[in-house]
Amino acid sequence: MKQAERIETVTEMTAAAPVDASPEPAKPPHIVVSDLVIKYGAYTAVHGVSFDIPKGEHLTLLGPSGCGKTTTLRSIAGLEHPFSGEILIDGHPVYSSSRRVNVPTEQRGVSMVFQSYAIWPHMTVFENVAYGLRVRKISADAIRVAVEKSLDLVQMRRYADRPASQLSGGQQQRVALARAIAFEPAVVLFDEPLSNLDAKLRGEMRVELKDLQRTLGISSVYVTHDQEEAFAISDRVVIMNEGRIEQIGGPQDIYDRPRNSFVADFVGSANLINGRVDKAASGADHITFRTESGLSLKALSPRPVKGDEAQVAIRTAYIGLGATATSHANRIEGRVARRMFHGDFVQYLIDWPAGQLVVRRPPAELIEEGETVTIAFDAEHCVLLEASTS
Ligand code: ATP
């Protein structure tokens, strides 16, 4: 749990917000984190993580509780003092152990939104958003324009005169967002900003956050342990585990091509099947994988085969059953052992020659328990995993 904290809508924001929402590749990095190490006494919370964020990108740090997401984010904000490494914003070091640089939070040009809305209940919505602007030497007219613009962006202008104590959770979080963007910061850091909202509102706010980030062309770093949220709003996701990066990539890339068993298991739902690589033509990404039970599967190796890989991952959602199982590279007979209705999907446990397979199908395709079915999946959806190094 995060402690309640004030929103650090920080001074020294540059006035010019980049308004470049086009998805051009190869943009120069806006934020660079290199070999960041964070220690608490003898305990190392973050073991040398590195990633870049191009201008206007929304990057999410995703991982289980305690994996080092928040401490990494807080280091970018300047709220945490790393042990070593380097953080650049706009090409300038804001932290560098080798150059002995540690720029104070308020001079980094970043704005932060926390899980706790941290708005002042005794002030009106307008005053909450204006607060950070008033401490600067900005004219009353300019403040009014900036506040109204921010409130418009989060659809809260009509509540401007309402005391913040009379707002719902979702409205309070919108005010916190308006306050964070009122300075037109180039970088916004989000620490689980939606986790106090109910599921429906969280879904709506995801869409709004994404739209806002695109409209303003802000570079943002977002922390969550909610995979669905990370995938829905991010351009790229960094999967962290025990202070290390397991994989960086676009949401679909990570889902379709998990690098190792941690990612395959943490993100989405997958069957992990043990065995060995039977045949790998040199340079080809398609291989034959022999399961421990002797079943031969056509599989994909996204990276050159090293020889010590011993697992494939098959996503439960990419497996066809019965009538839907037609022209796939892998077609095997199985039997429905269990059927569980989950609403949006039906989960089947299928007995097949390699043990038991979990399959998720749409509820419109009901198959009875005990039925013999054809299990089918493409080689592209049977992905060879890197051998675990831990
Ligand atoms: P969560 O999702 O639960 O917030 P997280 O991935 O954000 O988890 P961090 O808050 O970054 O995790 O913490 C990483 C590790 O560092 C954890 O083991 C945590 O207990 C430890 N840690 C964080 N802050 C401190 C601190 N001030 N003193 C000592 N240890 C800390």
Short mmCIF file of C-alpha atoms and ligand atoms in Angstrom, two decimals:
data_model
loop_
_atom_site.label_atom_id
_atom_site.label_comp_id
_atom_site.label_asym_id
_atom_site.label_seq_id
_atom_site.Cartn_x
_atom_site.Cartn_y
_atom_site.Cartn_z
CA MET A 1 0.00 0.00 0.00
CA LYS A 2 1.12 3.47 -0.75
CA GLN A 3 1.04 6.04 1.98
CA ALA A 4 -1.07 9.15 1.40
CA GLU A 5 1.10 11.71 -0.24
CA ARG A 6 0.73 15.18 -1.60
CA ILE A 7 0.66 15.43 -5.33
CA GLU A 8 4.01 16.79 -6.35
CA THR A 9 2.77 19.09 -9.05
CA VAL A 10 6.16 20.45 -9.25
CA THR A 11 7.51 23.88 -9.99
CA GLU A 12 9.78 24.69 -12.91
CA MET A 13 7.49 23.14 -15.47
CA THR A 14 8.41 24.12 -18.94
CA ALA A 15 5.58 26.10 -20.51
CA ALA A 16 5.62 24.31 -23.84
CA ALA A 17 3.76 21.02 -23.75
CA PRO A 18 4.75 18.95 -26.78
CA VAL A 19 1.66 18.43 -28.93
CA ASP A 20 2.92 15.54 -31.00
CA ALA A 21 0.64 12.57 -30.73
CA SER A 22 1.66 10.92 -34.02
CA PRO A 23 2.93 7.36 -33.56
CA GLU A 24 6.20 7.89 -35.40
CA PRO A 25 8.84 5.26 -34.71
CA ALA A 26 12.38 6.16 -33.66
CA LYS A 27 11.65 9.29 -31.67
CA PRO A 28 14.55 10.47 -29.54
CA PRO A 29 14.31 9.24 -25.96
CA HIS A 30 12.73 11.75 -23.62
CA ILE A 31 13.52 9.85 -20.45
CA VAL A 32 16.45 7.46 -20.16
CA VAL A 33 16.95 5.22 -17.14
CA SER A 34 20.33 3.45 -17.18
CA ASP A 35 21.53 0.75 -14.87
CA LEU A 36 19.51 2.05 -11.94
CA VAL A 37 20.29 0.41 -8.60
CA ILE A 38 18.22 1.22 -5.50
CA LYS A 39 19.21 -0.09 -2.10
CA TYR A 40 17.71 0.11 1.36
CA GLY A 41 20.57 -0.73 3.70
CA ALA A 42 21.84 -4.15 2.69
CA TYR A 43 18.67 -4.89 0.70
CA THR A 44 18.73 -4.25 -3.07
CA ALA A 45 15.22 -3.34 -4.25
CA VAL A 46 16.19 -2.57 -7.87
CA HIS A 47 19.09 -4.38 -9.58
CA GLY A 48 20.31 -2.20 -12.44
CA VAL A 49 17.23 -1.57 -14.60
CA SER A 50 17.48 0.29 -17.92
CA PHE A 51 14.79 1.57 -20.29
CA ASP A 52 14.09 4.54 -22.58
CA ILE A 53 10.87 6.46 -23.09
CA PRO A 54 10.47 8.30 -26.40
CA LYS A 55 8.68 11.65 -26.37
CA GLY A 56 4.92 11.25 -26.05
CA GLU A 57 5.07 7.57 -25.09
CA HIS A 58 3.06 6.02 -22.29
CA LEU A 59 5.20 3.39 -20.62
CA THR A 60 3.96 1.22 -17.77
CA LEU A 61 5.99 -0.57 -15.11
CA LEU A 62 4.05 -3.74 -14.37
CA GLY A 63 4.87 -6.45 -11.88
CA PRO A 64 3.88 -8.14 -8.64
CA SER A 65 3.89 -6.38 -5.30
CA GLY A 66 7.39 -5.51 -4.09
CA CYS A 67 9.10 -5.90 -7.50
CA GLY A 68 10.48 -2.34 -7.45
CA LYS A 69 8.01 -0.42 -9.66
CA THR A 70 7.27 2.39 -7.24
CA THR A 71 10.85 2.93 -6.14
CA THR A 72 11.88 3.15 -9.82
CA LEU A 73 9.12 5.70 -10.52
CA ARG A 74 9.96 7.71 -7.41
CA SER A 75 13.60 7.79 -8.49
CA ILE A 76 12.57 9.42 -11.78
CA ALA A 77 10.59 11.97 -9.75
CA GLY A 78 13.56 12.58 -7.46
CA LEU A 79 11.67 11.33 -4.40
CA GLU A 80 14.05 8.41 -3.90
CA HIS A 81 17.84 8.54 -3.79
CA PRO A 82 19.21 5.66 -5.89
CA PHE A 83 22.42 3.86 -5.06
CA SER A 84 23.82 4.13 -8.59
CA GLY A 85 22.94 4.58 -12.23
CA GLU A 86 21.73 7.48 -14.34
CA ILE A 87 18.42 9.15 -15.22
CA LEU A 88 18.22 11.63 -18.09
CA ILE A 89 15.23 13.83 -18.91
CA ASP A 90 15.38 15.68 -22.23
CA GLY A 91 19.03 14.73 -22.54
CA HIS A 92 20.00 16.26 -19.17
CA PRO A 93 21.04 14.13 -16.23
CA VAL A 94 18.67 14.61 -13.30
CA TYR A 95 20.44 11.83 -11.45
CA SER A 96 23.86 10.39 -12.11
CA SER A 97 26.00 8.55 -9.59
CA SER A 98 29.13 8.85 -11.73
CA ARG A 99 28.67 12.59 -12.38
CA ARG A 100 27.40 13.21 -8.83
CA VAL A 101 24.20 14.86 -10.04
CA ASN A 102 20.91 14.76 -8.14
CA VAL A 103 18.51 17.45 -9.31
CA PRO A 104 15.79 18.26 -6.76
CA THR A 105 12.27 17.08 -7.56
CA GLU A 106 10.91 20.56 -8.14
CA GLN A 107 13.50 21.22 -10.84
CA ARG A 108 12.94 18.04 -12.88
CA GLY A 109 9.91 19.29 -14.84
CA VAL A 110 7.80 16.32 -13.84
CA SER A 111 4.36 16.07 -12.34
CA MET A 112 3.11 13.14 -10.32
CA VAL A 113 -0.33 11.64 -9.65
CA PHE A 114 -0.70 9.27 -6.72
CA GLN A 115 -3.14 6.56 -5.79
CA SER A 116 -4.45 8.75 -2.99
CA TYR A 117 -6.01 11.72 -4.72
CA ALA A 118 -4.31 14.08 -2.25
CA ILE A 119 -6.55 16.99 -2.99
CA TRP A 120 -7.44 19.53 -0.33
CA PRO A 121 -11.02 18.97 0.83
CA HIS A 122 -11.49 22.50 2.22
CA MET A 123 -10.74 24.12 -1.14
CA THR A 124 -12.96 24.30 -4.21
CA VAL A 125 -12.14 22.32 -7.31
CA PHE A 126 -10.83 25.50 -8.94
CA GLU A 127 -8.61 26.36 -5.98
CA ASN A 128 -7.19 22.84 -5.86
CA VAL A 129 -6.07 23.06 -9.47
CA ALA A 130 -4.91 26.68 -9.10
CA TYR A 131 -2.90 26.02 -5.95
CA GLY A 132 0.32 24.97 -7.60
CA LEU A 133 0.12 27.84 -10.09
CA ARG A 134 -0.41 30.47 -7.40
CA VAL A 135 2.96 29.78 -5.77
CA ARG A 136 4.57 30.99 -8.98
CA LYS A 137 4.51 34.45 -10.26
CA ILE A 138 1.72 33.89 -12.76
CA SER A 139 -1.00 36.49 -13.35
CA ALA A 140 -4.51 35.78 -12.08
CA ASP A 141 -5.78 35.78 -15.67
CA ALA A 142 -3.19 33.23 -16.80
CA ILE A 143 -4.03 31.04 -13.81
CA ARG A 144 -7.75 31.17 -14.64
CA VAL A 145 -7.07 30.21 -18.26
CA ALA A 146 -4.77 27.32 -17.27
CA VAL A 147 -7.17 25.99 -14.62
CA GLU A 148 -10.19 26.17 -16.91
CA LYS A 149 -8.28 24.45 -19.70
CA SER A 150 -7.22 21.62 -17.38
CA LEU A 151 -10.72 21.26 -15.95
CA ASP A 152 -12.12 21.13 -19.48
CA LEU A 153 -9.70 18.34 -20.36
CA VAL A 154 -10.92 16.21 -17.46
CA GLN A 155 -14.56 17.29 -17.93
CA MET A 156 -14.76 18.94 -14.53
CA ARG A 157 -15.26 22.60 -15.42
CA ARG A 158 -18.87 22.66 -14.27
CA TYR A 159 -17.72 21.60 -10.80
CA ALA A 160 -15.17 24.41 -10.50
CA ASP A 161 -16.88 26.11 -7.54
CA ARG A 162 -17.78 22.96 -5.67
CA PRO A 163 -15.88 22.13 -2.45
CA ALA A 164 -13.61 19.16 -3.17
CA SER A 165 -15.10 17.34 -0.15
CA GLN A 166 -18.38 17.04 -2.12
CA LEU A 167 -16.88 15.03 -4.98
CA SER A 168 -16.99 11.30 -5.72
CA GLY A 169 -13.76 9.30 -5.86
CA GLY A 170 -13.66 9.44 -9.65
CA GLN A 171 -14.23 13.19 -9.64
CA GLN A 172 -11.49 13.69 -7.03
CA GLN A 173 -9.08 11.72 -9.18
CA ARG A 174 -10.02 13.91 -12.16
CA VAL A 175 -9.20 17.00 -10.09
CA ALA A 176 -5.86 15.43 -9.16
CA LEU A 177 -5.24 14.86 -12.87
CA ALA A 178 -6.22 18.42 -13.74
CA ARG A 179 -3.79 19.67 -11.13
CA ALA A 180 -1.03 17.50 -12.51
CA ILE A 181 -1.46 18.79 -16.07
CA ALA A 182 -2.21 22.44 -15.25
CA PHE A 183 1.49 23.28 -15.61
CA GLU A 184 1.62 21.62 -19.01
CA PRO A 185 4.41 19.35 -17.81
CA ALA A 186 6.32 17.37 -20.39
CA VAL A 187 6.44 14.30 -18.13
CA VAL A 188 3.71 12.91 -15.87
CA LEU A 189 4.38 10.04 -13.48
CA PHE A 190 1.42 7.97 -12.31
CA ASP A 191 1.55 5.73 -9.25
CA GLU A 192 -1.47 3.39 -9.39
CA PRO A 193 -3.80 6.37 -9.92
CA LEU A 194 -6.95 4.34 -10.52
CA SER A 195 -6.67 1.64 -7.90
CA ASN A 196 -9.06 3.32 -5.44
CA LEU A 197 -11.86 3.46 -8.00
CA ASP A 198 -14.48 0.77 -8.57
CA ALA A 199 -14.02 -1.53 -11.56
CA LYS A 200 -16.48 0.24 -13.89
CA LEU A 201 -15.12 3.71 -13.22
CA ARG A 202 -11.58 2.42 -13.53
CA GLY A 203 -12.43 1.15 -17.02
CA GLU A 204 -13.85 4.53 -18.02
CA MET A 205 -10.93 6.45 -16.54
CA ARG A 206 -8.45 4.29 -18.46
CA VAL A 207 -9.94 5.48 -21.71
CA GLU A 208 -9.93 9.09 -20.54
CA LEU A 209 -6.35 8.91 -19.29
CA LYS A 210 -5.18 7.47 -22.58
CA ASP A 211 -7.03 10.14 -24.57
CA LEU A 212 -5.62 12.88 -22.35
CA GLN A 213 -2.08 11.59 -22.64
CA ARG A 214 -2.41 11.45 -26.44
CA THR A 215 -4.02 14.88 -26.73
CA LEU A 216 -1.32 16.54 -24.67
CA GLY A 217 1.54 14.48 -26.12
CA ILE A 218 2.87 13.96 -22.61
CA SER A 219 5.56 11.36 -21.94
CA SER A 220 4.29 9.30 -19.03
CA VAL A 221 5.45 6.55 -16.76
CA TYR A 222 2.71 4.60 -15.06
CA VAL A 223 2.94 2.06 -12.26
CA THR A 224 0.39 -0.67 -11.74
CA HIS A 225 0.13 -4.31 -10.76
CA ASP A 226 -3.07 -4.60 -12.83
CA GLN A 227 -2.17 -6.28 -16.11
CA GLU A 228 -5.42 -5.41 -17.83
CA GLU A 229 -4.92 -1.75 -17.02
CA ALA A 230 -1.30 -1.79 -18.17
CA PHE A 231 -2.24 -3.38 -21.49
CA ALA A 232 -5.21 -1.12 -22.10
CA ILE A 233 -3.41 2.18 -21.75
CA SER A 234 0.26 1.62 -22.58
CA ASP A 235 2.35 2.00 -25.71
CA ARG A 236 4.95 -0.24 -24.09
CA VAL A 237 5.09 -2.23 -20.89
CA VAL A 238 8.09 -3.09 -18.71
CA ILE A 239 7.52 -6.35 -16.85
CA MET A 240 9.43 -6.30 -13.55
CA ASN A 241 10.12 -9.09 -11.10
CA GLU A 242 12.25 -8.96 -7.95
CA GLY A 243 13.92 -5.70 -8.94
CA ARG A 244 14.79 -6.81 -12.46
CA ILE A 245 13.26 -6.38 -15.91
CA GLU A 246 11.89 -9.58 -17.41
CA GLN A 247 10.66 -8.11 -20.71
CA ILE A 248 9.95 -4.79 -22.42
CA GLY A 249 7.55 -4.55 -25.34
CA GLY A 250 4.17 -3.54 -26.70
CA PRO A 251 1.19 -5.14 -24.93
CA GLN A 252 0.36 -7.55 -27.76
CA ASP A 253 4.00 -8.46 -28.30
CA ILE A 254 4.37 -9.35 -24.62
CA TYR A 255 1.12 -11.31 -24.67
CA ASP A 256 1.91 -13.20 -27.88
CA ARG A 257 5.64 -13.67 -27.36
CA PRO A 258 6.33 -13.95 -23.64
CA ARG A 259 10.05 -14.27 -23.11
CA ASN A 260 10.02 -16.67 -20.19
CA SER A 261 7.72 -18.56 -17.86
CA PHE A 262 7.43 -15.62 -15.44
CA VAL A 263 6.00 -13.35 -18.15
CA ALA A 264 3.82 -16.09 -19.66
CA ASP A 265 2.36 -16.79 -16.24
CA PHE A 266 2.08 -13.24 -14.88
CA VAL A 267 0.50 -11.79 -18.00
CA GLY A 268 -2.73 -13.38 -19.20
CA SER A 269 -3.35 -17.08 -18.80
CA ALA A 270 -1.17 -19.71 -20.41
CA ASN A 271 -0.40 -23.43 -20.40
CA LEU A 272 3.29 -24.07 -19.73
CA ILE A 273 4.38 -27.40 -21.18
CA ASN A 274 7.71 -29.07 -20.47
CA GLY A 275 9.80 -30.89 -23.04
CA ARG A 276 12.70 -30.20 -25.39
CA VAL A 277 13.42 -28.75 -28.81
CA ASP A 278 13.34 -31.60 -31.27
CA LYS A 279 14.17 -29.86 -34.49
CA ALA A 280 15.25 -26.32 -35.18
CA ALA A 281 16.27 -25.54 -38.73
CA SER A 282 19.10 -23.04 -38.56
CA GLY A 283 17.85 -19.47 -38.91
CA ALA A 284 14.19 -20.56 -38.95
CA ASP A 285 11.83 -19.49 -36.23
CA HIS A 286 9.59 -22.55 -36.52
CA ILE A 287 10.64 -25.56 -34.50
CA THR A 288 9.37 -28.94 -33.45
CA PHE A 289 8.95 -29.34 -29.70
CA ARG A 290 8.71 -32.76 -28.09
CA THR A 291 6.74 -32.76 -24.82
CA GLU A 292 7.83 -34.94 -21.89
CA SER A 293 5.00 -37.31 -22.81
CA GLY A 294 6.41 -37.64 -26.35
CA LEU A 295 3.86 -35.44 -28.13
CA SER A 296 5.31 -33.55 -31.08
CA LEU A 297 4.19 -29.89 -31.38
CA LYS A 298 4.89 -27.30 -34.06
CA ALA A 299 6.11 -24.25 -32.21
CA LEU A 300 7.64 -20.83 -32.67
CA SER A 301 10.96 -19.67 -31.32
CA PRO A 302 11.01 -15.85 -31.38
CA ARG A 303 14.77 -15.96 -30.68
CA PRO A 304 17.53 -18.23 -31.97
CA VAL A 305 17.39 -21.54 -30.13
CA LYS A 306 20.19 -21.88 -27.57
CA GLY A 307 19.57 -25.49 -26.71
CA ASP A 308 18.65 -25.27 -23.05
CA GLU A 309 15.00 -24.20 -23.55
CA ALA A 310 12.61 -26.71 -22.07
CA GLN A 311 9.18 -25.09 -22.09
CA VAL A 312 6.56 -23.76 -24.45
CA ALA A 313 3.64 -21.48 -23.56
CA ILE A 314 0.22 -21.83 -25.17
CA ARG A 315 -2.29 -19.08 -24.32
CA THR A 316 -5.61 -20.48 -23.14
CA ALA A 317 -7.44 -18.05 -25.44
CA TYR A 318 -5.61 -19.18 -28.58
CA ILE A 319 -6.71 -22.79 -28.45
CA GLY A 320 -9.61 -23.87 -30.63
CA LEU A 321 -11.91 -26.72 -29.63
CA GLY A 322 -14.21 -28.91 -31.71
CA ALA A 323 -16.00 -27.10 -34.51
CA THR A 324 -13.79 -24.00 -34.27
CA ALA A 325 -10.62 -26.10 -34.57
CA THR A 326 -9.94 -26.18 -38.27
CA SER A 327 -6.77 -25.32 -40.16
CA HIS A 328 -4.18 -25.20 -37.39
CA ALA A 329 -0.67 -26.66 -37.41
CA ASN A 330 -1.32 -28.56 -34.19
CA ARG A 331 -4.41 -30.80 -34.02
CA ILE A 332 -4.70 -33.31 -31.18
CA GLU A 333 -7.57 -35.32 -29.73
CA GLY A 334 -8.62 -34.59 -26.15
CA ARG A 335 -11.52 -35.06 -23.75
CA VAL A 336 -13.37 -32.40 -21.75
CA ALA A 337 -12.71 -33.19 -18.10
CA ARG A 338 -14.27 -30.03 -16.55
CA ARG A 339 -16.23 -27.05 -17.74
CA MET A 340 -16.48 -23.85 -15.69
CA PHE A 341 -18.69 -20.97 -16.71
CA HIS A 342 -17.04 -17.57 -16.00
CA GLY A 343 -19.48 -15.30 -17.83
CA ASP A 344 -17.35 -13.66 -20.51
CA PHE A 345 -15.61 -16.97 -21.19
CA VAL A 346 -15.94 -20.66 -20.42
CA GLN A 347 -12.90 -22.43 -19.03
CA TYR A 348 -12.34 -26.06 -19.95
CA LEU A 349 -9.89 -28.54 -18.48
CA ILE A 350 -9.05 -30.91 -21.31
CA ASP A 351 -7.29 -34.21 -20.85
CA TRP A 352 -4.77 -34.58 -23.67
CA PRO A 353 -1.62 -36.65 -24.19
CA ALA A 354 0.57 -34.03 -22.46
CA GLY A 355 -1.52 -33.95 -19.26
CA GLN A 356 -4.27 -31.40 -18.75
CA LEU A 357 -4.78 -28.33 -20.88
CA VAL A 358 -6.65 -25.18 -19.83
CA VAL A 359 -8.71 -23.65 -22.65
CA ARG A 360 -10.88 -20.55 -22.61
CA ARG A 361 -13.63 -20.22 -25.19
CA PRO A 362 -16.49 -17.76 -25.73
CA PRO A 363 -19.70 -18.75 -23.91
CA ALA A 364 -21.52 -19.20 -27.23
CA GLU A 365 -19.49 -22.37 -27.95
CA LEU A 366 -20.53 -24.66 -25.11
CA ILE A 367 -19.08 -28.20 -25.18
CA GLU A 368 -20.27 -30.86 -22.74
CA GLU A 369 -18.07 -32.49 -20.09
CA GLY A 370 -16.97 -35.96 -21.22
CA GLU A 371 -17.04 -35.09 -24.93
CA THR A 372 -14.09 -35.98 -27.12
CA VAL A 373 -12.86 -32.87 -28.93
CA THR A 374 -10.20 -31.81 -31.36
CA ILE A 375 -7.74 -29.38 -29.75
CA ALA A 376 -6.11 -27.07 -32.27
CA PHE A 377 -3.61 -24.20 -32.17
CA ASP A 378 -1.13 -22.58 -34.49
CA ALA A 379 2.66 -22.88 -34.21
CA GLU A 380 2.70 -19.06 -33.66
CA HIS A 381 0.69 -19.62 -30.48
CA CYS A 382 2.97 -22.33 -29.09
CA VAL A 383 5.91 -20.18 -28.07
CA LEU A 384 9.29 -21.47 -26.94
CA LEU A 385 10.37 -19.80 -23.68
CA GLU A 386 13.87 -18.82 -22.66
CA ALA A 387 15.29 -21.04 -19.97
CA SER A 388 14.98 -19.36 -16.58
CA THR A 389 18.25 -18.00 -15.24
CA SER A 390 17.14 -17.95 -11.59
P1 ATP B 1 3.64 -2.48 -4.68
O1 ATP B 1 2.87 -2.80 -5.92
O2 ATP B 1 3.26 -3.38 -3.54
O3 ATP B 1 3.62 -1.04 -4.32
P2 ATP B 1 6.28 -2.19 -5.85
O4 ATP B 1 6.64 -3.05 -6.98
O5 ATP B 1 5.90 -0.79 -6.16
O6 ATP B 1 5.16 -2.90 -4.98
P3 ATP B 1 8.35 -1.02 -4.28
O7 ATP B 1 7.47 -0.14 -3.44
O8 ATP B 1 9.11 -0.39 -5.35
O9 ATP B 1 7.51 -2.23 -4.86
O10 ATP B 1 9.34 -1.77 -3.29
C1 ATP B 1 10.37 -2.63 -3.76
C2 ATP B 1 11.03 -3.27 -2.55
O11 ATP B 1 11.71 -2.28 -1.81
C3 ATP B 1 10.03 -3.93 -1.61
O12 ATP B 1 10.58 -5.12 -1.13
C4 ATP B 1 9.89 -2.92 -0.49
O13 ATP B 1 9.57 -3.56 0.72
C5 ATP B 1 11.25 -2.28 -0.46
N1 ATP B 1 11.19 -0.89 0.00
C6 ATP B 1 10.51 0.12 -0.60
N2 ATP B 1 10.66 1.28 0.09
C7 ATP B 1 11.45 0.99 1.15
C8 ATP B 1 11.99 1.75 2.24
N3 ATP B 1 11.73 3.05 2.35
N4 ATP B 1 12.75 1.09 3.12
C9 ATP B 1 13.03 -0.22 3.00
N5 ATP B 1 12.58 -0.98 2.00
C10 ATP B 1 11.78 -0.41 1.08
#
